[in-house]
């Protein structure tokens, strides 16, 4: 695939967000010799990045080349400067940022690094942008895993799936992700992978709960294989189409999120299994568990579709109905095969 000439105005790209995934994406784009306009919410963090060329809070070992990052706390100026916009903000906070946008997004190409449901509207980002900003899905791309930001920072070989109804813009994005430590592949299953990337966070919480309760690898293997079955039933009910769930965007993303020490969803579940309350965990963890915010809207969908998903339901009851984790998993063990 022919690379786009670096430094041309059309190569400027905006990254919205300042967490670990946003920082990893800025690293990838700058390593690919692109000019990145980076929106960071806190002015003191902007000043720190300008002075030290690194994020003061996330992936602090990553240092950026000074002439490839233009950092700002003015979101509209950042968006205005670029035709490509990457949102890498936790789903719980992105609607508050979108409310401050005053420019026309309908001609922009939008890339989503958001792995969750927008809690106020109960929509995924592509659907929200279509209805609120008139951004057609032909200009929308989802970046799916399986990839942790921490391993991007270490330049360990990682794989991304670029998901869009428009294969042409996905191919253009691939040229912008041209670094030795990254492999990219394309999929057109936008709705399926979008929901799979949300569901895997919930099943990672289940894996963490099991670990926190003291269940071993034998049980974990049964738990995750049953989780894959639940994901298949959910995706078929929401968007029936032919898809291979053994591909990395589905199974691979589930595995890395459920097993990795970097997974904040697994960490959230581990603390639940050890007896922490949700409120206690939220004060303990620095980063957001996307699975926590996805539970309520997806639970409503499972109820509407009359789906039987024992693992999903158990996690929901533990998190939102105060079911003791030990009691919930003792009951769950009898429903797994």
PDB file of C-alpha atoms in Angstrom, residues 172-337:
ATOM      1  CA  UNK A 172      -5.990   5.323   4.271  1.00  0.00           C
ATOM      2  CA  UNK A 173      -5.923   5.004   8.056  1.00  0.00           C
ATOM      3  CA  UNK A 174      -3.653   1.979   7.745  1.00  0.00           C
ATOM      4  CA  UNK A 175      -1.038   4.148   6.034  1.00  0.00           C
ATOM      5  CA  UNK A 176      -1.160   6.477   9.045  1.00  0.00           C
ATOM      6  CA  UNK A 177      -0.468   3.539  11.387  1.00  0.00           C
ATOM      7  CA  UNK A 178       2.680   2.505   9.536  1.00  0.00           C
ATOM      8  CA  UNK A 179       5.064   1.509  12.355  1.00  0.00           C
ATOM      9  CA  UNK A 180       7.172  -1.674  12.746  1.00  0.00           C
ATOM     10  CA  UNK A 181       5.471  -2.810  15.953  1.00  0.00           C
ATOM     11  CA  UNK A 182       1.916  -2.761  14.553  1.00  0.00           C
ATOM     12  CA  UNK A 183      -0.064  -4.921  12.112  1.00  0.00           C
ATOM     13  CA  UNK A 184      -3.467  -3.757  10.847  1.00  0.00           C
ATOM     14  CA  UNK A 185      -6.311  -5.710   9.260  1.00  0.00           C
ATOM     15  CA  UNK A 186      -9.691  -4.694   7.878  1.00  0.00           C
ATOM     16  CA  UNK A 187     -13.234  -5.783   8.738  1.00  0.00           C
ATOM     17  CA  UNK A 188     -16.608  -4.526   7.548  1.00  0.00           C
ATOM     18  CA  UNK A 189     -18.528  -5.888  10.567  1.00  0.00           C
ATOM     19  CA  UNK A 190     -18.900  -2.490  12.228  1.00  0.00           C
ATOM     20  CA  UNK A 191     -21.870  -3.208  14.487  1.00  0.00           C
ATOM     21  CA  UNK A 192     -20.697  -6.705  15.432  1.00  0.00           C
ATOM     22  CA  UNK A 193     -17.165  -5.692  16.394  1.00  0.00           C
ATOM     23  CA  UNK A 194     -18.410  -2.540  18.112  1.00  0.00           C
ATOM     24  CA  UNK A 195     -20.601  -4.639  20.415  1.00  0.00           C
ATOM     25  CA  UNK A 196     -17.967  -7.372  20.769  1.00  0.00           C
ATOM     26  CA  UNK A 197     -15.433  -4.782  21.945  1.00  0.00           C
ATOM     27  CA  UNK A 198     -17.925  -3.675  24.603  1.00  0.00           C
ATOM     28  CA  UNK A 199     -19.002  -7.163  25.694  1.00  0.00           C
ATOM     29  CA  UNK A 200     -15.434  -8.389  26.178  1.00  0.00           C
ATOM     30  CA  UNK A 201     -14.994  -5.788  28.933  1.00  0.00           C
ATOM     31  CA  UNK A 202     -17.929  -7.281  30.833  1.00  0.00           C
ATOM     32  CA  UNK A 203     -16.577 -10.808  30.463  1.00  0.00           C
ATOM     33  CA  UNK A 204     -13.169  -9.554  31.602  1.00  0.00           C
ATOM     34  CA  UNK A 205     -14.893  -8.329  34.777  1.00  0.00           C
ATOM     35  CA  UNK A 206     -16.249 -11.875  35.207  1.00  0.00           C
ATOM     36  CA  UNK A 207     -12.741 -13.275  34.763  1.00  0.00           C
ATOM     37  CA  UNK A 208     -11.426 -10.867  37.383  1.00  0.00           C
ATOM     38  CA  UNK A 209     -14.189 -11.787  39.828  1.00  0.00           C
ATOM     39  CA  UNK A 210     -13.301 -15.460  39.422  1.00  0.00           C
ATOM     40  CA  UNK A 211      -9.630 -14.699  40.060  1.00  0.00           C
ATOM     41  CA  UNK A 212     -10.469 -12.585  43.103  1.00  0.00           C
ATOM     42  CA  UNK A 213     -12.593 -15.424  44.514  1.00  0.00           C
ATOM     43  CA  UNK A 214      -9.721 -17.883  44.091  1.00  0.00           C
ATOM     44  CA  UNK A 215     -10.917 -19.901  41.096  1.00  0.00           C
ATOM     45  CA  UNK A 216      -8.089 -21.409  39.058  1.00  0.00           C
ATOM     46  CA  UNK A 217      -7.090 -21.759  35.419  1.00  0.00           C
ATOM     47  CA  UNK A 218      -9.342 -24.762  34.835  1.00  0.00           C
ATOM     48  CA  UNK A 219     -12.417 -22.762  35.763  1.00  0.00           C
ATOM     49  CA  UNK A 220     -11.194 -19.697  33.853  1.00  0.00           C
ATOM     50  CA  UNK A 221     -10.972 -21.722  30.640  1.00  0.00           C
ATOM     51  CA  UNK A 222     -14.591 -22.850  31.045  1.00  0.00           C
ATOM     52  CA  UNK A 223     -15.703 -19.337  31.977  1.00  0.00           C
ATOM     53  CA  UNK A 224     -14.116 -17.736  28.904  1.00  0.00           C
ATOM     54  CA  UNK A 225     -15.297 -20.416  26.463  1.00  0.00           C
ATOM     55  CA  UNK A 226     -18.842 -19.958  27.795  1.00  0.00           C
ATOM     56  CA  UNK A 227     -18.390 -16.169  27.524  1.00  0.00           C
ATOM     57  CA  UNK A 228     -17.572 -16.618  23.848  1.00  0.00           C
ATOM     58  CA  UNK A 229     -20.811 -18.555  23.420  1.00  0.00           C
ATOM     59  CA  UNK A 230     -22.769 -15.767  25.105  1.00  0.00           C
ATOM     60  CA  UNK A 231     -21.127 -13.180  22.870  1.00  0.00           C
ATOM     61  CA  UNK A 232     -22.094 -15.196  19.801  1.00  0.00           C
ATOM     62  CA  UNK A 233     -25.746 -15.364  20.904  1.00  0.00           C
ATOM     63  CA  UNK A 234     -25.810 -11.639  21.659  1.00  0.00           C
ATOM     64  CA  UNK A 235     -24.283 -10.608  18.328  1.00  0.00           C
ATOM     65  CA  UNK A 236     -26.596 -12.910  16.380  1.00  0.00           C
ATOM     66  CA  UNK A 237     -29.635 -11.401  18.135  1.00  0.00           C
ATOM     67  CA  UNK A 238     -28.504  -7.799  17.571  1.00  0.00           C
ATOM     68  CA  UNK A 239     -27.001  -8.070  14.091  1.00  0.00           C
ATOM     69  CA  UNK A 240     -27.322 -11.510  12.443  1.00  0.00           C
ATOM     70  CA  UNK A 241     -24.711 -11.949   9.733  1.00  0.00           C
ATOM     71  CA  UNK A 242     -21.976 -14.392   8.827  1.00  0.00           C
ATOM     72  CA  UNK A 243     -18.898 -13.716  10.989  1.00  0.00           C
ATOM     73  CA  UNK A 244     -15.939 -15.735  12.253  1.00  0.00           C
ATOM     74  CA  UNK A 245     -15.704 -15.177  15.992  1.00  0.00           C
ATOM     75  CA  UNK A 246     -12.331 -16.927  16.194  1.00  0.00           C
ATOM     76  CA  UNK A 247     -10.727 -13.867  14.556  1.00  0.00           C
ATOM     77  CA  UNK A 248      -8.615 -11.622  16.727  1.00  0.00           C
ATOM     78  CA  UNK A 249     -11.107  -8.710  16.845  1.00  0.00           C
ATOM     79  CA  UNK A 250     -13.561 -11.014  18.657  1.00  0.00           C
ATOM     80  CA  UNK A 251     -11.850 -13.924  20.437  1.00  0.00           C
ATOM     81  CA  UNK A 252      -8.397 -12.325  20.606  1.00  0.00           C
ATOM     82  CA  UNK A 253      -9.740  -9.128  22.155  1.00  0.00           C
ATOM     83  CA  UNK A 254     -11.741 -11.135  24.682  1.00  0.00           C
ATOM     84  CA  UNK A 255      -8.704 -13.211  25.669  1.00  0.00           C
ATOM     85  CA  UNK A 256      -6.294 -10.313  26.136  1.00  0.00           C
ATOM     86  CA  UNK A 257      -8.838  -8.293  28.125  1.00  0.00           C
ATOM     87  CA  UNK A 258      -9.805 -11.236  30.326  1.00  0.00           C
ATOM     88  CA  UNK A 259      -6.273 -12.449  31.080  1.00  0.00           C
ATOM     89  CA  UNK A 260      -3.887  -9.486  30.886  1.00  0.00           C
ATOM     90  CA  UNK A 261      -2.469  -7.775  33.961  1.00  0.00           C
ATOM     91  CA  UNK A 262      -2.903  -4.495  32.037  1.00  0.00           C
ATOM     92  CA  UNK A 263      -6.700  -4.945  31.834  1.00  0.00           C
ATOM     93  CA  UNK A 264      -8.539  -2.474  34.054  1.00  0.00           C
ATOM     94  CA  UNK A 265     -11.789  -4.428  33.543  1.00  0.00           C
ATOM     95  CA  UNK A 266     -10.147  -7.567  34.925  1.00  0.00           C
ATOM     96  CA  UNK A 267      -8.728  -5.480  37.780  1.00  0.00           C
ATOM     97  CA  UNK A 268     -12.192  -4.101  38.529  1.00  0.00           C
ATOM     98  CA  UNK A 269     -13.557  -7.654  38.689  1.00  0.00           C
ATOM     99  CA  UNK A 270     -10.676  -8.890  40.834  1.00  0.00           C
ATOM    100  CA  UNK A 271     -11.452  -6.257  43.457  1.00  0.00           C
ATOM    101  CA  UNK A 272     -15.147  -7.202  43.350  1.00  0.00           C
ATOM    102  CA  UNK A 273     -14.157 -10.814  43.955  1.00  0.00           C
ATOM    103  CA  UNK A 274     -12.051  -9.751  46.922  1.00  0.00           C
ATOM    104  CA  UNK A 275     -15.014  -8.043  48.538  1.00  0.00           C
ATOM    105  CA  UNK A 276     -14.604  -4.404  47.519  1.00  0.00           C
ATOM    106  CA  UNK A 277     -17.709  -2.321  46.854  1.00  0.00           C
ATOM    107  CA  UNK A 278     -18.137  -0.583  43.500  1.00  0.00           C
ATOM    108  CA  UNK A 279     -17.680   2.794  45.213  1.00  0.00           C
ATOM    109  CA  UNK A 280     -14.531   1.578  46.918  1.00  0.00           C
ATOM    110  CA  UNK A 281     -13.109   0.305  43.626  1.00  0.00           C
ATOM    111  CA  UNK A 282     -13.801   3.589  41.835  1.00  0.00           C
ATOM    112  CA  UNK A 283     -11.763   5.442  44.456  1.00  0.00           C
ATOM    113  CA  UNK A 284      -9.009   2.796  44.237  1.00  0.00           C
ATOM    114  CA  UNK A 285      -8.580   2.672  40.452  1.00  0.00           C
ATOM    115  CA  UNK A 286      -7.063   5.562  38.514  1.00  0.00           C
ATOM    116  CA  UNK A 287      -8.574   4.543  35.159  1.00  0.00           C
ATOM    117  CA  UNK A 288     -12.161   3.813  34.169  1.00  0.00           C
ATOM    118  CA  UNK A 289     -13.569   0.301  33.751  1.00  0.00           C
ATOM    119  CA  UNK A 290     -15.552   0.562  30.506  1.00  0.00           C
ATOM    120  CA  UNK A 291     -17.401  -2.656  31.335  1.00  0.00           C
ATOM    121  CA  UNK A 292     -18.974  -1.065  34.381  1.00  0.00           C
ATOM    122  CA  UNK A 293     -20.614   1.684  32.310  1.00  0.00           C
ATOM    123  CA  UNK A 294     -21.731  -0.750  29.593  1.00  0.00           C
ATOM    124  CA  UNK A 295     -23.631  -3.091  31.912  1.00  0.00           C
ATOM    125  CA  UNK A 296     -26.889  -1.145  32.264  1.00  0.00           C
ATOM    126  CA  UNK A 297     -27.548  -0.311  28.602  1.00  0.00           C
ATOM    127  CA  UNK A 298     -26.551  -3.788  27.421  1.00  0.00           C
ATOM    128  CA  UNK A 299     -28.661  -5.400  30.140  1.00  0.00           C
ATOM    129  CA  UNK A 300     -31.671  -3.524  28.763  1.00  0.00           C
ATOM    130  CA  UNK A 301     -30.878  -4.915  25.305  1.00  0.00           C
ATOM    131  CA  UNK A 302     -30.584  -8.489  26.591  1.00  0.00           C
ATOM    132  CA  UNK A 303     -33.952  -8.123  28.329  1.00  0.00           C
ATOM    133  CA  UNK A 304     -35.613  -6.777  25.185  1.00  0.00           C
ATOM    134  CA  UNK A 305     -34.206  -9.663  23.143  1.00  0.00           C
ATOM    135  CA  UNK A 306     -35.057 -12.252  25.850  1.00  0.00           C
ATOM    136  CA  UNK A 307     -31.485 -13.547  25.818  1.00  0.00           C
ATOM    137  CA  UNK A 308     -30.249 -16.088  28.353  1.00  0.00           C
ATOM    138  CA  UNK A 309     -26.698 -14.992  29.243  1.00  0.00           C
ATOM    139  CA  UNK A 310     -25.842 -16.427  32.697  1.00  0.00           C
ATOM    140  CA  UNK A 311     -22.326 -14.919  32.966  1.00  0.00           C
ATOM    141  CA  UNK A 312     -23.442 -11.471  31.824  1.00  0.00           C
ATOM    142  CA  UNK A 313     -26.448 -11.584  34.172  1.00  0.00           C
ATOM    143  CA  UNK A 314     -24.320 -12.650  37.139  1.00  0.00           C
ATOM    144  CA  UNK A 315     -21.888  -9.762  36.627  1.00  0.00           C
ATOM    145  CA  UNK A 316     -24.823  -7.356  36.300  1.00  0.00           C
ATOM    146  CA  UNK A 317     -26.374  -8.581  39.560  1.00  0.00           C
ATOM    147  CA  UNK A 318     -23.061  -8.359  41.420  1.00  0.00           C
ATOM    148  CA  UNK A 319     -22.353  -4.819  40.200  1.00  0.00           C
ATOM    149  CA  UNK A 320     -25.838  -3.275  40.178  1.00  0.00           C
ATOM    150  CA  UNK A 321     -27.981  -5.407  42.510  1.00  0.00           C
ATOM    151  CA  UNK A 322     -25.462  -6.039  45.322  1.00  0.00           C
ATOM    152  CA  UNK A 323     -25.405  -9.807  44.797  1.00  0.00           C
ATOM    153  CA  UNK A 324     -22.434 -11.177  46.794  1.00  0.00           C
ATOM    154  CA  UNK A 325     -19.785 -12.309  44.324  1.00  0.00           C
ATOM    155  CA  UNK A 326     -19.226 -15.632  46.092  1.00  0.00           C
ATOM    156  CA  UNK A 327     -22.943 -16.462  46.044  1.00  0.00           C
ATOM    157  CA  UNK A 328     -23.343 -15.363  42.422  1.00  0.00           C
ATOM    158  CA  UNK A 329     -20.449 -17.469  41.145  1.00  0.00           C
ATOM    159  CA  UNK A 330     -21.464 -20.528  43.169  1.00  0.00           C
ATOM    160  CA  UNK A 331     -24.804 -20.364  41.356  1.00  0.00           C
ATOM    161  CA  UNK A 332     -23.111 -19.641  38.035  1.00  0.00           C
ATOM    162  CA  UNK A 333     -20.861 -22.726  38.177  1.00  0.00           C
ATOM    163  CA  UNK A 334     -23.929 -24.933  37.790  1.00  0.00           C
ATOM    164  CA  UNK A 335     -24.914 -23.194  34.529  1.00  0.00           C
ATOM    165  CA  UNK A 336     -21.606 -23.501  32.676  1.00  0.00           C
ATOM    166  CA  UNK A 337     -20.775 -26.367  30.337  1.00  0.00           C
TER     167      UNK A 337
END
